[in-house]
Amino acid sequence: MNIKSIIDLKNCPINRPQSVEYLEMVKTVKTGLAEDGCAVLSNFLSNDGLDALVSEAEKKKSQAFYAKSKLCNVYLAQGNAAEDDQHPQNIFLERSNGFITADLLAEGTYAHTLYYWEPLRSFLAACLSKKELHIYADPVSNMIINLCKPGQTFNWHFDTNEFTITFLLNAAESGGHFEYVPSLRAADDECFNEVKKVLNGDRSRVKRLDLNAGDLQFFLGRFSLHQVTPNTGATDRLLLIQSFTEKPGIIGNPQRVKDLYGKVTDAHKDRIDERVRTDSLLD
Ligand SMILES: [Fe+2]
């Protein structure tokens, strides 16, 4: 299948940057991100493209990695012994989803072809107000499929990345909802009390987004707490996640990559420890 058949270019002409439709899409995304930290372009993938990506994911599912430690705090980091057990750093929640890692989606796969298609990257950069975006150089985690089987969940957390690009490949039949609390913390403030309220069940600021298979979602997950609720249906929820960086050659922290995805490569051993974040927030 040609790359141009994976995306519904009639509905979302990202290969025609001068078109009115293109500019409208960029505007829609920018507005959503500014107001809510979140934006969706519905039916972004074509039916054929969606089918191809799903069947590719189905073939790789048996090789998905599940982390041994199933309890994580919202920072996906260590607890803090200096704080009490009600502090957000010390509240550990279940994370039971698995990941099909990038090394299983090699060159020639539909997922790889989509990720490396330059017009897509240019379009994403325009939507995110970035001069340019680079492929995240991490060979294990730059493009992954989040696999949430019946009964599994990915509880409240913040992302390390400023933004995330996802394509829902298969929605859960029930449950498996994406929920988020926009701008719960800021670059200079962890807002621990607000985080604690959500973890204690306060839903007054929680928003739920109903996504459909084929949708493209932009999300600023560094500051917005978010979760995928338990999958209560009988089928797997599948989500393709693409990561990009503003500078080339960035790869993940080896320990974190090993913990989350179960493997590292020689590239991780040679990694120069470069902190790329512009804030001092907990992971
Ligand atoms: Fe996340």
Short mmCIF file of C-alpha atoms and ligand atoms in Angstrom, two decimals:
data_model
loop_
_atom_site.label_atom_id
_atom_site.label_comp_id
_atom_site.label_asym_id
_atom_site.label_seq_id
_atom_site.Cartn_x
_atom_site.Cartn_y
_atom_site.Cartn_z
CA MET A 1 0.00 0.00 0.00
CA ASN A 2 1.20 3.46 -0.91
CA ILE A 3 1.77 5.86 2.00
CA LYS A 4 -0.81 8.17 0.46
CA SER A 5 -3.42 5.46 0.95
CA ILE A 6 -2.78 5.12 4.70
CA ILE A 7 -4.02 8.64 5.44
CA ASP A 8 -7.42 9.85 4.24
CA LEU A 9 -5.92 12.67 2.18
CA LYS A 10 -9.31 13.75 0.86
CA ASN A 11 -10.52 14.44 4.37
CA CYS A 12 -7.11 15.57 5.69
CA PRO A 13 -4.93 16.86 2.80
CA ILE A 14 -1.69 17.19 4.74
CA ASN A 15 0.25 16.85 1.46
CA ARG A 16 -1.19 20.18 0.22
CA PRO A 17 0.20 22.81 2.60
CA GLN A 18 -1.15 25.69 0.52
CA SER A 19 -4.73 24.45 0.61
CA VAL A 20 -7.51 26.05 2.62
CA GLU A 21 -8.25 22.68 4.24
CA TYR A 22 -4.66 22.33 5.42
CA LEU A 23 -4.67 25.77 7.02
CA GLU A 24 -8.04 25.00 8.64
CA MET A 25 -6.65 21.80 10.17
CA VAL A 26 -3.60 23.61 11.56
CA LYS A 27 -5.87 26.28 13.03
CA THR A 28 -8.16 23.69 14.62
CA VAL A 29 -5.24 21.92 16.27
CA LYS A 30 -3.56 25.11 17.47
CA THR A 31 -6.81 26.35 19.00
CA GLY A 32 -7.41 23.04 20.78
CA LEU A 33 -3.88 22.89 22.16
CA ALA A 34 -3.98 26.49 23.36
CA GLU A 35 -7.35 26.11 25.07
CA ASP A 36 -7.18 22.58 26.33
CA GLY A 37 -3.77 21.00 25.70
CA CYS A 38 -5.54 18.55 23.42
CA ALA A 39 -6.76 18.39 19.80
CA VAL A 40 -8.24 15.69 17.56
CA LEU A 41 -8.52 15.31 13.80
CA SER A 42 -11.24 12.72 13.23
CA ASN A 43 -11.00 10.03 10.55
CA PHE A 44 -7.40 10.93 9.78
CA LEU A 45 -6.51 7.42 8.65
CA SER A 46 -8.24 5.89 5.65
CA ASN A 47 -10.28 2.71 6.15
CA ASP A 48 -7.67 0.70 4.22
CA GLY A 49 -4.82 2.31 6.15
CA LEU A 50 -6.52 1.57 9.45
CA ASP A 51 -7.14 -2.06 8.49
CA ALA A 52 -3.50 -2.47 7.46
CA LEU A 53 -2.14 -0.92 10.68
CA VAL A 54 -4.48 -3.03 12.82
CA SER A 55 -3.59 -6.30 11.15
CA GLU A 56 0.11 -5.46 11.45
CA ALA A 57 -0.35 -4.77 15.18
CA GLU A 58 -2.34 -8.00 15.65
CA LYS A 59 0.58 -10.00 14.25
CA LYS A 60 3.03 -8.43 16.71
CA LYS A 61 0.83 -8.53 19.81
CA SER A 62 2.29 -11.73 21.19
CA GLN A 63 5.69 -9.98 21.40
CA ALA A 64 4.42 -7.00 23.43
CA PHE A 65 6.34 -6.20 26.59
CA TYR A 66 4.68 -5.83 30.00
CA ALA A 67 6.72 -4.19 32.76
CA LYS A 68 7.32 -6.30 35.86
CA SER A 69 6.53 -3.46 38.23
CA LYS A 70 2.82 -2.89 37.75
CA LEU A 71 2.52 -0.06 40.23
CA CYS A 72 3.63 3.44 39.28
CA ASN A 73 3.22 6.92 40.68
CA VAL A 74 2.04 9.70 38.36
CA TYR A 75 5.66 10.67 37.66
CA LEU A 76 6.52 7.09 36.60
CA ALA A 77 9.41 7.51 39.05
CA GLN A 78 10.62 6.53 42.51
CA GLY A 79 8.68 7.41 45.67
CA ASN A 80 9.89 10.07 48.11
CA ALA A 81 10.78 8.75 51.58
CA ALA A 82 10.87 12.30 52.96
CA GLU A 83 7.13 12.71 52.34
CA ASP A 84 4.14 10.92 53.91
CA ASP A 85 2.29 8.10 52.18
CA GLN A 86 -0.48 10.43 50.97
CA HIS A 87 1.93 12.55 48.97
CA PRO A 88 1.46 12.12 45.17
CA GLN A 89 5.01 10.82 44.83
CA ASN A 90 4.10 7.99 47.20
CA ILE A 91 0.75 7.01 45.69
CA PHE A 92 1.28 4.04 43.39
CA LEU A 93 -1.41 2.99 40.91
CA GLU A 94 -1.82 0.05 38.58
CA ARG A 95 -0.36 0.19 35.09
CA SER A 96 -1.00 -3.06 33.28
CA ASN A 97 -0.86 -2.18 29.59
CA GLY A 98 1.85 -3.52 27.28
CA PHE A 99 3.89 -2.07 24.41
CA ILE A 100 4.76 -3.31 20.93
CA THR A 101 8.15 -1.63 20.59
CA ALA A 102 9.69 0.20 17.62
CA ASP A 103 12.18 -2.57 16.79
CA LEU A 104 9.21 -4.84 15.99
CA LEU A 105 7.86 -2.27 13.50
CA ALA A 106 10.82 -2.20 11.15
CA GLU A 107 11.30 -0.50 7.80
CA GLY A 108 8.69 -1.68 5.33
CA THR A 109 5.88 -1.88 7.89
CA TYR A 110 2.91 0.46 7.56
CA ALA A 111 3.61 1.99 10.97
CA HIS A 112 7.23 2.73 10.00
CA THR A 113 6.22 4.15 6.62
CA LEU A 114 3.70 6.50 8.23
CA TYR A 115 6.16 7.64 10.91
CA TYR A 116 8.91 8.48 8.42
CA TRP A 117 6.70 10.24 5.85
CA GLU A 118 8.09 13.76 5.68
CA PRO A 119 4.80 15.59 4.82
CA LEU A 120 3.30 14.20 8.03
CA ARG A 121 6.22 15.51 10.07
CA SER A 122 5.96 18.97 8.46
CA PHE A 123 2.24 19.07 9.15
CA LEU A 124 2.73 18.07 12.81
CA ALA A 125 5.43 20.75 13.19
CA ALA A 126 3.07 23.40 11.79
CA CYS A 127 0.32 22.31 14.18
CA LEU A 128 2.69 22.38 17.16
CA SER A 129 4.25 25.74 16.15
CA LYS A 130 7.70 24.15 15.83
CA LYS A 131 10.22 25.20 13.20
CA GLU A 132 10.90 21.53 12.46
CA LEU A 133 10.52 18.14 14.06
CA HIS A 134 12.96 15.25 13.99
CA ILE A 135 12.38 11.54 14.30
CA TYR A 136 13.06 10.59 17.94
CA ALA A 137 16.29 8.62 17.57
CA ASP A 138 15.43 6.04 20.24
CA PRO A 139 15.36 2.69 18.38
CA VAL A 140 13.16 1.00 21.00
CA SER A 141 10.56 3.60 21.83
CA ASN A 142 10.32 6.21 19.06
CA MET A 143 7.18 4.65 17.60
CA ILE A 144 5.24 2.14 19.68
CA ILE A 145 1.83 0.56 19.97
CA ASN A 146 0.17 0.72 23.36
CA LEU A 147 -1.74 -2.51 23.87
CA CYS A 148 -4.51 -2.45 26.48
CA LYS A 149 -6.19 -5.86 26.75
CA PRO A 150 -9.53 -6.47 28.47
CA GLY A 151 -9.09 -5.68 32.17
CA GLN A 152 -5.93 -3.65 31.63
CA THR A 153 -5.44 0.04 32.40
CA PHE A 154 -2.89 2.86 32.28
CA ASN A 155 -3.58 4.91 35.37
CA TRP A 156 -3.00 8.62 36.03
CA HIS A 157 0.39 9.96 34.97
CA PHE A 158 2.31 12.82 33.40
CA ASP A 159 4.44 12.28 30.28
CA THR A 160 8.13 13.11 30.02
CA ASN A 161 7.58 14.48 26.52
CA GLU A 162 6.06 17.90 26.01
CA PHE A 163 3.65 16.55 23.41
CA THR A 164 2.40 13.19 22.15
CA ILE A 165 1.04 12.20 18.75
CA THR A 166 -1.29 9.22 18.76
CA PHE A 167 -3.48 7.34 16.30
CA LEU A 168 -6.23 5.19 17.81
CA LEU A 169 -6.23 1.90 15.88
CA ASN A 170 -8.89 0.07 17.85
CA ALA A 171 -11.16 1.51 20.54
CA ALA A 172 -12.21 -0.64 23.49
CA GLU A 173 -15.77 -1.94 23.19
CA SER A 174 -16.41 -0.41 26.60
CA GLY A 175 -14.15 1.42 29.04
CA GLY A 176 -10.63 2.27 27.82
CA HIS A 177 -11.53 5.97 27.90
CA PHE A 178 -8.90 8.66 27.64
CA GLU A 179 -9.31 11.11 30.52
CA TYR A 180 -7.24 14.17 31.32
CA VAL A 181 -6.97 17.21 33.55
CA PRO A 182 -5.69 20.13 31.43
CA SER A 183 -2.72 22.07 32.80
CA LEU A 184 -2.76 20.46 36.22
CA ARG A 185 0.85 21.44 36.81
CA ALA A 186 3.11 24.13 35.34
CA ALA A 187 6.78 24.22 34.34
CA ASP A 188 7.65 25.94 37.62
CA ASP A 189 5.06 24.36 39.93
CA GLU A 190 4.24 20.70 40.61
CA CYS A 191 0.85 21.72 42.14
CA PHE A 192 0.99 18.68 44.45
CA ASN A 193 -2.29 19.55 46.19
CA GLU A 194 -4.20 19.61 42.91
CA VAL A 195 -2.62 16.33 41.84
CA LYS A 196 -3.54 14.80 45.20
CA LYS A 197 -7.18 15.86 44.80
CA VAL A 198 -7.48 14.00 41.48
CA LEU A 199 -5.79 10.92 42.94
CA ASN A 200 -8.28 11.05 45.82
CA GLY A 201 -11.19 10.89 43.36
CA ASP A 202 -12.03 14.55 42.71
CA ARG A 203 -13.36 14.58 39.14
CA SER A 204 -14.36 18.26 38.98
CA ARG A 205 -11.54 19.09 36.55
CA VAL A 206 -11.44 15.74 34.73
CA LYS A 207 -12.34 15.70 31.03
CA ARG A 208 -13.10 12.60 28.97
CA LEU A 209 -12.39 12.34 25.26
CA ASP A 210 -14.22 9.78 23.17
CA LEU A 211 -11.88 8.81 20.39
CA ASN A 212 -12.70 6.63 17.41
CA ALA A 213 -10.42 4.31 15.46
CA GLY A 214 -8.59 6.32 12.80
CA ASP A 215 -8.46 9.58 14.78
CA LEU A 216 -5.22 11.54 15.15
CA GLN A 217 -4.75 13.08 18.59
CA PHE A 218 -2.32 15.78 19.73
CA PHE A 219 -1.80 15.99 23.46
CA LEU A 220 0.40 18.09 25.74
CA GLY A 221 0.98 15.42 28.39
CA ARG A 222 3.80 17.06 30.31
CA PHE A 223 1.48 19.33 32.25
CA SER A 224 -1.89 17.58 31.92
CA LEU A 225 -2.45 14.54 34.14
CA HIS A 226 -4.06 11.76 32.09
CA GLN A 227 -5.13 8.11 32.14
CA VAL A 228 -6.75 5.35 30.14
CA THR A 229 -9.54 3.83 32.21
CA PRO A 230 -9.79 0.02 32.50
CA ASN A 231 -10.75 -1.76 29.29
CA THR A 232 -14.06 -3.40 30.23
CA GLY A 233 -14.81 -4.78 26.74
CA ALA A 234 -13.83 -8.08 25.16
CA THR A 235 -11.34 -6.75 22.56
CA ASP A 236 -7.93 -5.07 22.78
CA ARG A 237 -7.53 -1.30 22.68
CA LEU A 238 -4.67 -0.44 20.29
CA LEU A 239 -3.01 2.97 20.12
CA LEU A 240 -0.11 3.91 17.83
CA ILE A 241 2.17 6.50 19.45
CA GLN A 242 4.74 8.55 17.53
CA SER A 243 7.43 10.65 19.24
CA PHE A 244 9.42 13.51 17.75
CA THR A 245 12.14 15.84 19.02
CA GLU A 246 13.12 19.40 18.23
CA LYS A 247 16.79 18.46 18.08
CA PRO A 248 18.13 15.48 16.12
CA GLY A 249 19.87 12.50 17.71
CA ILE A 250 18.03 12.36 21.04
CA ILE A 251 17.53 8.93 22.61
CA GLY A 252 15.94 7.77 25.86
CA ASN A 253 17.45 7.21 29.28
CA PRO A 254 18.66 3.56 29.21
CA GLN A 255 17.23 2.64 32.62
CA ARG A 256 13.85 4.12 31.87
CA VAL A 257 13.72 2.49 28.44
CA LYS A 258 14.63 -0.87 29.98
CA ASP A 259 11.98 -0.50 32.70
CA LEU A 260 9.20 0.53 30.32
CA TYR A 261 10.01 -1.49 27.21
CA GLY A 262 12.14 -4.37 28.46
CA LYS A 263 15.17 -3.84 26.27
CA VAL A 264 17.96 -1.45 25.28
CA THR A 265 20.33 -1.37 22.30
CA ASP A 266 23.98 -0.43 21.71
CA ALA A 267 22.74 3.08 20.92
CA HIS A 268 21.58 3.40 24.54
CA LYS A 269 24.95 2.26 25.90
CA ASP A 270 26.70 4.95 23.84
CA ARG A 271 24.17 7.60 24.81
CA ILE A 272 25.49 10.96 25.88
CA ASP A 273 23.54 11.95 28.97
CA GLU A 274 21.93 15.12 27.79
CA ARG A 275 19.00 16.60 29.64
CA VAL A 276 16.73 18.02 27.01
CA ARG A 277 13.89 19.24 29.15
CA THR A 278 13.51 22.92 29.79
CA ASP A 279 11.84 22.53 33.19
CA SER A 280 12.87 20.93 36.45
CA LEU A 281 9.67 18.94 37.04
CA LEU A 282 9.73 15.40 38.37
CA ASP A 283 9.55 12.85 35.55
FE FE B 1 0.90 9.39 28.75
#
